[in-house]
Amino acid sequence: MRIVAQPDRCVGAGQCVLVDPEAFDQDDKDGTVIVVRPRPESEAEIARAKEAVNVCPGRTLSLSVED
Amino acid sequence: MATPVISLERTDPYHPPAAHLEILRSDAPISRVQLPDGRRLWALTRHEDVRAMLADPRFSSDRRDPRHPSHTPYVGPDHRQQLIEMDPPEHTQLRRSVVGEFTVQRLAAWRPRIQQIVDESIDAMLAGPAEVDLVEALSLPVPSKVISELLGVPYTDHDFFQDNSAEFVRADSTPEQKKAAIGNLQGYIAGLVQEKVKSPGEDLLSRQIAAGTELEELQALGFLLLIAGHETTANMISLSVATLLDKREHLAALREDPQLTVGAVEELLRYFSIAEIGAARLATADIEIGGVLIQAGEGVMGLTNTANRDPLVFPEPDEIDFTRMARNHLAFGFGPHQCLGQNLARLELEIVLATLVRRIPGLRLAVPFDEIPFKEKGPNYGVFELKVAW
């Protein structure tokens, strides 16, 4: 499973970082998302990745089952 | 059938306006309504529908269109747009130029300073009589000082800044006094921007100037940050403390486990969702939301306070549960306009609640909960005064 981001849609709200600061960061200048750990592995990591997708206000994030 | 007129007033301090909840629980959770001032629009109450609407850029925030439902009276075609009134791509560009100031990482660096500001306010409370109006002693000054420092207001001007900010949120200010206070603050921020051009500092305004933001734009932005971040945060501080002191099992839970504070803040944001009118937009195309066709030119309002009680998303929505950790609430809106300062508000709330619980263990309401003067008429929910003692 892989986290896919479309940074052009990102509104820089940082909700993904609040959900999982180990998986997400924000660009210092424009606040847009940086996926620092694109492959969630444990169940807890996968649950947090799903939550990040759910709360993202720019609908920037999605999960892909393909590699 | 005539369009029903719905009141935006709260009749229960713990729940959104009854008229809103009725729409959510009816068989038409997307309904045509009329506001008491005559505005006609669609009210959206389901969580899923409100999110779908707010994430869709075809629902416009541009208030220069006279059909836009968010303003009375109409602001006119020459109105200078604020960030909150723009649509992409102008909105995206301006938001990106400033949102870097509000990233989770950048704000984490503010934690020690905010803690200090909160501690100073509590020191002052403890040094005086053991009964105060918390709104005046803590809820209003903390966000005011934080915004002052963020913008780079010199320390010597903090009182002027705070007094004028407080003036236009006070219950007993006349419209003239409010107007004068707003004028004072706008004039002050314009002067501050000029000052930062001459002698830049390590602050938001100076960095924006260095990045080439147009000065007039920056003045508007500075004023918006002040307005958007002051009374709203103050209202949430007061409502949160009032709730903890009324429903003391929640206070006991926080005292026992301070790590619950983050969850408490999230839950109290969901529960109160203080923006009564939610988020208003104008449909620029025919758009289907939740099985209802909204036509181009029609106004909509996403009732965030009601959507945050949607039982399909929040089981037992009227219960306060600090372990719920439902971050998908809409207290800060959704979509490209979701509150710019939300993570600053979260930080301020977390620090205020944790510090109050720790430092004033005997804190209690000095008036019965039912006698607290709530801002039940909106436009933002809150309390005018909160007498507490210890």
Tab-separated table of C-alpha atoms in Angstrom:
chain	number	residue	atom	x	y	z
A	1	MET	CA	0.000	0.000	0.000
A	2	ARG	CA	1.256	3.433	-0.883
A	3	ILE	CA	0.203	6.977	0.107
A	4	VAL	CA	-0.266	9.138	-2.965
A	5	ALA	CA	-0.303	12.940	-2.686
A	6	GLN	CA	-1.286	15.574	-5.225
A	7	PRO	CA	0.524	18.575	-3.711
A	8	ASP	CA	-1.063	20.973	-6.254
A	9	ARG	CA	-4.390	20.424	-4.474
A	10	CYS	CA	-2.897	20.809	-0.983
A	11	VAL	CA	-4.201	23.670	1.179
A	12	GLY	CA	-1.462	23.383	3.803
A	13	ALA	CA	-3.764	22.744	6.750
A	14	GLY	CA	-1.374	20.179	8.227
A	15	GLN	CA	-4.112	17.754	9.271
A	16	CYS	CA	-2.070	14.800	7.990
A	17	VAL	CA	0.871	15.890	10.166
A	18	LEU	CA	-1.404	16.001	13.216
A	19	VAL	CA	-2.608	12.481	12.455
A	20	ASP	CA	0.840	10.988	11.787
A	21	PRO	CA	3.906	13.211	12.124
A	22	GLU	CA	6.125	10.273	11.189
A	23	ALA	CA	4.470	9.826	7.817
A	24	PHE	CA	3.823	13.454	6.819
A	25	ASP	CA	5.558	16.800	6.883
A	26	GLN	CA	4.864	20.215	5.349
A	27	ASP	CA	6.958	22.363	3.065
A	28	ASP	CA	8.445	25.236	5.081
A	29	LYS	CA	7.572	27.850	2.484
A	30	ASP	CA	4.070	27.064	1.237
A	31	GLY	CA	2.892	24.499	3.775
A	32	THR	CA	2.138	21.812	1.152
A	33	VAL	CA	2.350	18.141	2.037
A	34	ILE	CA	5.513	16.060	1.929
A	35	VAL	CA	4.993	12.328	2.336
A	36	VAL	CA	8.051	11.194	4.286
A	37	ARG	CA	6.939	7.579	4.787
A	38	PRO	CA	4.831	6.622	1.777
A	39	ARG	CA	4.429	2.931	2.666
A	40	PRO	CA	2.450	2.257	5.822
A	41	GLU	CA	3.233	-1.244	7.079
A	42	SER	CA	1.840	-2.015	10.508
A	43	GLU	CA	-1.892	-2.057	11.099
A	44	ALA	CA	-1.593	1.127	13.159
A	45	GLU	CA	0.311	2.877	10.356
A	46	ILE	CA	-2.296	1.827	7.821
A	47	ALA	CA	-5.097	3.050	10.106
A	48	ARG	CA	-3.379	6.436	10.460
A	49	ALA	CA	-2.834	6.657	6.690
A	50	LYS	CA	-6.565	6.062	6.168
A	51	GLU	CA	-7.412	8.687	8.750
A	52	ALA	CA	-5.097	11.203	7.076
A	53	VAL	CA	-6.854	10.582	3.751
A	54	ASN	CA	-10.218	11.054	5.464
A	55	VAL	CA	-9.419	14.339	7.214
A	56	CYS	CA	-7.485	15.981	4.353
A	57	PRO	CA	-9.425	19.189	3.559
A	58	GLY	CA	-7.909	19.544	0.070
A	59	ARG	CA	-8.685	15.926	-0.849
A	60	THR	CA	-5.009	15.740	-1.720
A	61	LEU	CA	-4.242	12.285	-0.355
A	62	SER	CA	-5.249	8.830	-1.466
A	63	LEU	CA	-4.122	5.257	-0.894
A	64	SER	CA	-2.984	3.092	-3.757
A	65	VAL	CA	-2.789	-0.682	-3.524
A	66	GLU	CA	-0.345	-0.781	-6.435
A	67	ASP	CA	3.379	-0.211	-6.041
B	1	MET	CA	-45.025	25.767	0.196
B	2	ALA	CA	-43.451	28.859	1.745
B	3	THR	CA	-39.756	28.621	2.543
B	4	PRO	CA	-39.410	28.079	6.306
B	5	VAL	CA	-37.711	30.884	8.212
B	6	ILE	CA	-35.082	29.412	10.507
B	7	SER	CA	-33.619	31.024	13.597
B	8	LEU	CA	-29.883	30.909	14.188
B	9	GLU	CA	-30.355	31.217	17.939
B	10	ARG	CA	-29.308	28.584	20.432
B	11	THR	CA	-31.860	27.727	23.088
B	12	ASP	CA	-29.724	25.083	24.825
B	13	PRO	CA	-26.182	26.112	25.810
B	14	TYR	CA	-24.814	22.698	24.835
B	15	HIS	CA	-26.497	22.224	21.482
B	16	PRO	CA	-26.613	23.882	18.060
B	17	PRO	CA	-29.727	25.909	17.155
B	18	ALA	CA	-32.783	23.664	17.324
B	19	ALA	CA	-33.828	24.739	13.815
B	20	HIS	CA	-30.558	23.339	12.437
B	21	LEU	CA	-30.878	20.010	14.214
B	22	GLU	CA	-34.447	19.645	12.971
B	23	ILE	CA	-33.220	19.838	9.381
B	24	LEU	CA	-30.531	17.211	10.050
B	25	ARG	CA	-33.074	14.852	11.585
B	26	SER	CA	-35.749	15.445	8.949
B	27	ASP	CA	-36.155	13.539	5.693
B	28	ALA	CA	-34.701	16.559	3.870
B	29	PRO	CA	-31.241	17.187	5.390
B	30	ILE	CA	-30.599	19.516	2.451
B	31	SER	CA	-33.415	22.087	2.653
B	32	ARG	CA	-34.322	25.453	1.221
B	33	VAL	CA	-34.526	27.904	4.105
B	34	GLN	CA	-34.915	31.589	4.764
B	35	LEU	CA	-32.833	33.346	7.410
B	36	PRO	CA	-34.532	35.866	9.723
B	37	ASP	CA	-32.927	38.716	7.713
B	38	GLY	CA	-34.571	37.503	4.517
B	39	ARG	CA	-31.685	35.670	2.868
B	40	ARG	CA	-32.880	32.524	1.072
B	41	LEU	CA	-30.513	29.647	0.605
B	42	TRP	CA	-29.950	25.931	0.850
B	43	ALA	CA	-29.017	24.626	4.299
B	44	LEU	CA	-26.772	21.566	4.283
B	45	THR	CA	-26.647	19.601	7.529
B	46	ARG	CA	-25.135	16.171	6.851
B	47	HIS	CA	-21.400	15.773	7.400
B	48	GLU	CA	-20.835	14.124	4.037
B	49	ASP	CA	-22.820	16.784	2.141
B	50	VAL	CA	-21.134	19.715	3.887
B	51	ARG	CA	-17.701	18.276	3.110
B	52	ALA	CA	-18.608	17.583	-0.518
B	53	MET	CA	-19.837	21.155	-0.942
B	54	LEU	CA	-16.877	22.814	0.767
B	55	ALA	CA	-14.337	20.750	-1.177
B	56	ASP	CA	-15.933	21.675	-4.530
B	57	PRO	CA	-14.440	24.888	-5.969
B	58	ARG	CA	-17.575	25.471	-8.048
B	59	PHE	CA	-19.136	26.697	-4.823
B	60	SER	CA	-17.692	30.204	-4.771
B	61	SER	CA	-16.551	32.417	-1.892
B	62	ASP	CA	-16.472	35.591	-4.027
B	63	ARG	CA	-18.704	38.135	-2.302
B	64	ARG	CA	-18.527	40.660	-5.144
B	65	ASP	CA	-21.436	38.735	-6.649
B	66	PRO	CA	-24.613	40.242	-5.165
B	67	ARG	CA	-26.203	36.781	-5.028
B	68	HIS	CA	-23.530	35.521	-2.613
B	69	PRO	CA	-25.361	34.564	0.580
B	70	SER	CA	-22.702	35.457	3.134
B	71	HIS	CA	-23.164	39.196	3.302
B	72	THR	CA	-25.814	41.679	4.203
B	73	PRO	CA	-25.691	44.296	2.916
B	74	TYR	CA	-23.980	43.715	-0.438
B	75	VAL	CA	-20.356	44.904	-0.388
B	76	GLY	CA	-20.267	46.254	-3.963
B	77	PRO	CA	-18.186	45.358	-7.022
B	78	ASP	CA	-15.176	47.487	-5.996
B	79	HIS	CA	-14.799	45.733	-2.645
B	80	ARG	CA	-11.228	44.691	-1.951
B	81	GLN	CA	-11.297	40.937	-1.493
B	82	GLN	CA	-9.981	39.304	1.636
B	83	LEU	CA	-8.379	35.886	1.576
B	84	ILE	CA	-11.631	34.311	2.808
B	85	GLU	CA	-13.537	35.844	-0.123
B	86	MET	CA	-11.324	34.554	-2.919
B	87	ASP	CA	-11.597	31.555	-5.204
B	88	PRO	CA	-8.781	29.575	-6.820
B	89	PRO	CA	-6.375	30.380	-8.391
B	90	GLU	CA	-6.021	33.788	-6.615
B	91	HIS	CA	-6.899	32.190	-3.295
B	92	THR	CA	-4.403	29.348	-3.707
B	93	GLN	CA	-1.583	31.765	-4.453
B	94	LEU	CA	-2.239	34.102	-1.515
B	95	ARG	CA	-2.908	31.290	0.954
B	96	ARG	CA	0.315	29.522	-0.018
B	97	SER	CA	2.260	32.715	0.522
B	98	VAL	CA	1.266	32.802	4.186
B	99	VAL	CA	0.314	29.255	5.255
B	100	GLY	CA	3.987	28.393	5.762
B	101	GLU	CA	3.783	30.525	8.922
B	102	PHE	CA	1.151	28.167	10.310
B	103	THR	CA	2.572	24.706	9.652
B	104	VAL	CA	2.453	22.216	12.514
B	105	GLN	CA	6.260	22.373	12.828
B	106	ARG	CA	6.488	26.171	12.819
B	107	LEU	CA	3.772	26.449	15.441
B	108	ALA	CA	5.415	23.844	17.672
B	109	ALA	CA	8.238	26.366	18.115
B	110	TRP	CA	5.698	28.758	19.650
B	111	ARG	CA	4.721	26.344	22.418
B	112	PRO	CA	7.144	27.647	25.097
B	113	ARG	CA	6.199	31.264	24.434
B	114	ILE	CA	2.451	30.546	24.524
B	115	GLN	CA	2.979	28.636	27.777
B	116	GLN	CA	4.709	31.716	29.189
B	117	ILE	CA	1.863	34.007	28.081
B	118	VAL	CA	-0.711	31.692	29.689
B	119	ASP	CA	1.357	31.419	32.878
B	120	GLU	CA	1.650	35.200	33.139
B	121	SER	CA	-2.123	35.604	32.841
B	122	ILE	CA	-2.692	32.947	35.507
B	123	ASP	CA	-0.027	34.537	37.759
B	124	ALA	CA	-1.976	37.786	37.519
B	125	MET	CA	-5.243	35.984	38.351
B	126	LEU	CA	-3.732	34.286	41.396
B	127	ALA	CA	-2.214	37.547	42.633
B	128	GLY	CA	-5.643	39.244	42.826
B	129	PRO	CA	-9.063	38.465	44.359
B	130	ALA	CA	-10.064	34.793	44.131
B	131	GLU	CA	-12.980	35.561	41.796
B	132	VAL	CA	-12.595	36.910	38.244
B	133	ASP	CA	-14.295	37.141	34.882
B	134	LEU	CA	-12.267	34.552	33.005
B	135	VAL	CA	-13.145	36.145	29.654
B	136	GLU	CA	-11.319	39.312	30.653
B	137	ALA	CA	-8.555	37.647	32.679
B	138	LEU	CA	-7.606	34.848	30.289
B	139	SER	CA	-9.811	34.064	27.287
B	140	LEU	CA	-9.373	37.392	25.481
B	141	PRO	CA	-5.804	38.410	26.486
B	142	VAL	CA	-4.097	35.107	25.619
B	143	PRO	CA	-5.016	34.983	21.911
B	144	SER	CA	-4.529	38.749	21.647
B	145	LYS	CA	-0.957	38.530	22.972
B	146	VAL	CA	-0.172	35.513	20.796
B	147	ILE	CA	-1.362	37.283	17.633
B	148	SER	CA	0.505	40.453	18.651
B	149	GLU	CA	3.760	38.537	18.853
B	150	LEU	CA	3.096	36.576	15.690
B	151	LEU	CA	2.528	39.798	13.748
B	152	GLY	CA	5.461	41.532	15.447
B	153	VAL	CA	3.548	44.166	17.434
B	154	PRO	CA	6.126	45.845	19.732
B	155	TYR	CA	5.627	45.071	23.404
B	156	THR	CA	4.894	48.715	24.242
B	157	ASP	CA	1.845	48.612	21.942
B	158	HIS	CA	0.352	45.392	23.313
B	159	ASP	CA	-2.079	47.208	25.593
B	160	PHE	CA	-3.386	49.441	22.794
B	161	PHE	CA	-3.755	46.378	20.581
B	162	GLN	CA	-5.494	44.350	23.258
B	163	ASP	CA	-7.821	47.144	24.431
B	164	ASN	CA	-9.052	47.858	20.928
B	165	SER	CA	-9.464	44.161	20.145
B	166	ALA	CA	-11.486	43.699	23.322
B	167	GLU	CA	-13.585	46.799	22.637
B	168	PHE	CA	-15.357	45.386	19.639
B	169	VAL	CA	-16.138	42.003	21.172
B	170	ARG	CA	-17.540	43.430	24.427
B	171	ALA	CA	-21.283	42.933	24.909
B	172	ASP	CA	-21.861	46.533	25.944
B	173	SER	CA	-19.865	48.264	23.176
B	174	THR	CA	-22.018	50.515	21.012
B	175	PRO	CA	-21.829	50.132	17.220
B	176	GLU	CA	-19.901	53.442	17.173
B	177	GLN	CA	-17.375	52.144	19.697
B	178	LYS	CA	-16.944	48.952	17.698
B	179	LYS	CA	-16.459	50.878	14.483
B	180	ALA	CA	-13.910	53.150	16.149
B	181	ALA	CA	-11.994	50.174	17.555
B	182	ILE	CA	-11.874	48.512	14.128
B	183	GLY	CA	-10.664	51.793	12.599
B	184	ASN	CA	-7.981	52.078	15.273
B	185	LEU	CA	-6.748	48.551	14.634
B	186	GLN	CA	-6.766	48.933	10.855
B	187	GLY	CA	-4.853	52.190	11.184
B	188	TYR	CA	-2.461	50.595	13.625
B	189	ILE	CA	-1.738	47.613	11.375
B	190	ALA	CA	-1.213	49.906	8.368
B	191	GLY	CA	1.346	51.854	10.428
B	192	LEU	CA	2.944	48.654	11.670
B	193	VAL	CA	3.410	47.395	8.105
B	194	GLN	CA	5.149	50.703	7.204
B	195	GLU	CA	7.338	50.341	10.292
B	196	LYS	CA	8.349	46.802	9.260
B	197	VAL	CA	9.309	48.092	5.811
B	198	LYS	CA	11.763	50.498	7.493
B	199	SER	CA	13.043	48.181	10.172
B	200	PRO	CA	12.211	44.521	9.564
B	201	GLY	CA	12.149	42.059	12.451
B	202	GLU	CA	11.757	38.308	12.931
B	203	ASP	CA	7.998	38.232	12.444
B	204	LEU	CA	5.254	37.309	10.012
B	205	LEU	CA	4.760	40.815	8.596
B	206	SER	CA	8.484	41.340	7.982
B	207	ARG	CA	8.826	37.981	6.261
B	208	GLN	CA	5.821	38.748	4.041
B	209	ILE	CA	7.340	42.091	3.053
B	210	ALA	CA	10.649	40.389	2.236
B	211	ALA	CA	8.746	37.844	0.113
B	212	GLY	CA	7.243	40.688	-1.941
B	213	THR	CA	3.635	40.689	-0.706
B	214	GLU	CA	1.893	43.883	-1.752
B	215	LEU	CA	1.629	46.213	1.281
B	216	GLU	CA	-2.102	46.837	0.973
B	217	GLU	CA	-2.663	43.093	0.737
B	218	LEU	CA	-0.549	42.589	3.822
B	219	GLN	CA	-2.502	45.153	5.838
B	220	ALA	CA	-5.722	43.334	4.986
B	221	LEU	CA	-4.145	40.008	5.882
B	222	GLY	CA	-2.826	41.288	9.215
B	223	PHE	CA	-6.268	42.573	10.129
B	224	LEU	CA	-7.926	39.322	9.046
B	225	LEU	CA	-5.543	37.255	11.182
B	226	LEU	CA	-6.344	39.434	14.164
B	227	ILE	CA	-10.129	39.272	13.708
B	228	ALA	CA	-10.262	35.608	12.825
B	229	GLY	CA	-8.013	34.445	15.618
B	230	HIS	CA	-9.030	36.539	18.582
B	231	GLU	CA	-12.678	36.314	19.561
B	232	THR	CA	-13.075	32.815	18.120
B	233	THR	CA	-10.253	31.388	20.232
B	234	ALA	CA	-11.481	33.335	23.258
B	235	ASN	CA	-14.984	31.879	22.826
B	236	MET	CA	-13.628	28.356	22.659
B	237	ILE	CA	-11.473	28.888	25.777
B	238	SER	CA	-14.477	30.181	27.750
B	239	LEU	CA	-16.913	27.506	26.535
B	240	SER	CA	-14.374	24.766	27.240
B	241	VAL	CA	-13.696	25.967	30.781
B	242	ALA	CA	-17.427	26.471	31.485
B	243	THR	CA	-18.079	22.902	30.330
B	244	LEU	CA	-15.288	21.419	32.458
B	245	LEU	CA	-16.543	23.266	35.527
B	246	ASP	CA	-20.169	22.254	34.884
B	247	LYS	CA	-19.567	18.618	33.942
B	248	ARG	CA	-16.874	17.933	36.497
B	249	GLU	CA	-16.375	14.293	35.546
B	250	HIS	CA	-14.593	15.610	32.458
B	251	LEU	CA	-12.438	17.903	34.592
B	252	ALA	CA	-11.533	14.933	36.813
B	253	ALA	CA	-10.592	12.891	33.746
B	254	LEU	CA	-8.232	15.618	32.536
B	255	ARG	CA	-6.679	15.986	35.971
B	256	GLU	CA	-6.075	12.260	36.169
B	257	ASP	CA	-4.593	12.026	32.688
B	258	PRO	CA	-3.245	15.313	31.276
B	259	GLN	CA	-2.476	13.511	28.007
B	260	LEU	CA	-6.218	13.522	27.376
B	261	THR	CA	-6.026	17.276	26.770
B	262	VAL	CA	-5.367	16.939	23.031
B	263	GLY	CA	-8.468	14.737	22.679
B	264	ALA	CA	-10.444	17.101	24.889
B	265	VAL	CA	-9.627	20.069	22.654
B	266	GLU	CA	-10.650	18.152	19.525
B	267	GLU	CA	-13.899	16.999	21.117
B	268	LEU	CA	-14.806	20.445	22.466
B	269	LEU	CA	-14.145	21.949	19.030
B	270	ARG	CA	-16.503	19.384	17.498
B	271	TYR	CA	-19.092	19.830	20.209
B	272	PHE	CA	-19.365	23.618	20.134
B	273	SER	CA	-18.421	24.459	16.517
B	274	ILE	CA	-18.986	28.117	17.231
B	275	ALA	CA	-19.491	29.516	13.702
B	276	GLU	CA	-23.305	29.499	13.725
B	277	ILE	CA	-23.895	30.213	10.067
B	278	GLY	CA	-21.234	27.729	9.028
B	279	ALA	CA	-19.712	28.296	5.639
B	280	ALA	CA	-21.689	30.149	2.960
B	281	ARG	CA	-21.014	29.724	-0.761
B	282	LEU	CA	-22.593	30.590	-4.107
B	283	ALA	CA	-23.134	27.793	-6.644
B	284	THR	CA	-21.529	28.767	-9.971
B	285	ALA	CA	-22.868	25.716	-11.809
B	286	ASP	CA	-25.699	23.227	-11.457
B	287	ILE	CA	-24.288	20.773	-8.924
B	288	GLU	CA	-25.819	17.692	-7.382
B	289	ILE	CA	-25.075	17.204	-3.686
B	290	GLY	CA	-26.555	14.332	-1.715
B	291	GLY	CA	-29.216	13.701	-4.364
B	292	VAL	CA	-30.353	17.341	-4.525
B	293	LEU	CA	-29.731	19.547	-7.539
B	294	ILE	CA	-28.438	22.965	-6.527
B	295	GLN	CA	-28.699	25.388	-9.401
B	296	ALA	CA	-26.153	27.927	-10.568
B	297	GLY	CA	-26.800	31.225	-8.776
B	298	GLU	CA	-28.235	29.680	-5.618
B	299	GLY	CA	-26.677	30.241	-2.219
B	300	VAL	CA	-25.800	27.456	0.184
B	301	MET	CA	-24.675	27.269	3.769
B	302	GLY	CA	-22.903	24.282	5.198
B	303	LEU	CA	-24.043	24.112	8.814
B	304	THR	CA	-20.846	22.861	10.366
B	305	ASN	CA	-22.161	22.931	13.946
B	306	THR	CA	-24.969	20.573	12.928
B	307	ALA	CA	-22.875	18.356	10.656
B	308	ASN	CA	-20.654	17.803	13.688
B	309	ARG	CA	-23.655	16.131	15.367
B	310	ASP	CA	-24.280	13.789	12.435
B	311	PRO	CA	-24.811	10.357	14.037
B	312	LEU	CA	-23.627	8.582	10.880
B	313	VAL	CA	-20.132	9.988	11.523
B	314	PHE	CA	-20.092	10.626	15.271
B	315	PRO	CA	-21.867	7.880	17.231
B	316	GLU	CA	-23.863	9.304	20.141
B	317	PRO	CA	-23.078	12.780	18.847
B	318	ASP	CA	-24.548	14.659	21.812
B	319	GLU	CA	-22.196	12.946	24.266
B	320	ILE	CA	-18.901	14.615	25.140
B	321	ASP	CA	-16.173	11.993	24.853
B	322	PHE	CA	-12.533	13.068	25.163
B	323	THR	CA	-11.347	9.707	23.861
B	324	ARG	CA	-13.333	9.974	20.633
B	325	MET	CA	-10.389	11.520	18.717
B	326	ALA	CA	-12.647	12.447	15.824
B	327	ARG	CA	-10.385	14.731	13.838
B	328	ASN	CA	-12.813	14.774	10.917
B	329	HIS	CA	-15.048	17.373	12.566
B	330	LEU	CA	-15.833	20.575	10.687
B	331	ALA	CA	-15.312	23.197	13.412
B	332	PHE	CA	-12.615	24.802	11.239
B	333	GLY	CA	-14.508	24.215	7.993
B	334	PHE	CA	-13.273	22.039	5.144
B	335	GLY	CA	-11.822	22.504	1.673
B	336	PRO	CA	-9.397	25.184	0.512
B	337	HIS	CA	-10.664	27.742	3.043
B	338	GLN	CA	-10.275	25.544	6.104
B	339	CYS	CA	-9.114	27.808	8.939
B	340	LEU	CA	-5.561	29.033	8.387
B	341	GLY	CA	-4.900	29.401	12.097
B	342	GLN	CA	-6.512	26.169	13.275
B	343	ASN	CA	-3.311	24.603	14.567
B	344	LEU	CA	-2.488	27.769	16.487
B	345	ALA	CA	-5.970	27.677	18.032
B	346	ARG	CA	-5.485	24.018	18.976
B	347	LEU	CA	-2.167	24.824	20.616
B	348	GLU	CA	-3.572	27.770	22.584
B	349	LEU	CA	-6.565	25.732	23.768
B	350	GLU	CA	-4.416	22.781	24.775
B	351	ILE	CA	-1.994	24.917	26.769
B	352	VAL	CA	-4.733	26.985	28.445
B	353	LEU	CA	-6.775	23.936	29.530
B	354	ALA	CA	-3.791	21.893	30.733
B	355	THR	CA	-2.342	24.837	32.656
B	356	LEU	CA	-5.623	25.871	34.293
B	357	VAL	CA	-6.343	22.305	35.424
B	358	ARG	CA	-2.827	21.948	36.848
B	359	ARG	CA	-2.379	25.363	38.429
B	360	ILE	CA	-5.838	26.155	39.831
B	361	PRO	CA	-7.175	22.836	41.143
B	362	GLY	CA	-9.959	24.531	43.109
B	363	LEU	CA	-11.389	26.386	40.096
B	364	ARG	CA	-15.205	26.516	40.071
B	365	LEU	CA	-18.066	28.451	38.514
B	366	ALA	CA	-18.967	31.518	40.581
B	367	VAL	CA	-22.478	31.625	39.064
B	368	PRO	CA	-24.819	28.730	38.223
B	369	PHE	CA	-24.152	27.398	34.711
B	370	ASP	CA	-27.658	28.426	33.568
B	371	GLU	CA	-26.930	32.047	34.465
B	372	ILE	CA	-23.804	32.364	32.312
B	373	PRO	CA	-24.511	34.978	29.605
B	374	PHE	CA	-24.077	32.918	26.431
B	375	LYS	CA	-23.787	34.541	23.001
B	376	GLU	CA	-26.843	32.620	21.855
B	377	LYS	CA	-27.658	35.079	19.064
B	378	GLY	CA	-24.350	34.501	17.238
B	379	PRO	CA	-22.789	35.093	14.791
B	380	ASN	CA	-20.186	33.196	16.805
B	381	TYR	CA	-21.216	31.214	19.834
B	382	GLY	CA	-19.411	31.906	23.088
B	383	VAL	CA	-19.913	33.613	26.419
B	384	PHE	CA	-19.847	37.318	27.221
B	385	GLU	CA	-18.676	36.781	30.782
B	386	LEU	CA	-17.550	33.802	32.826
B	387	LYS	CA	-17.323	34.421	36.564
B	388	VAL	CA	-15.062	31.830	38.189
B	389	ALA	CA	-13.620	31.496	41.675
B	390	TRP	CA	-11.119	29.247	43.489
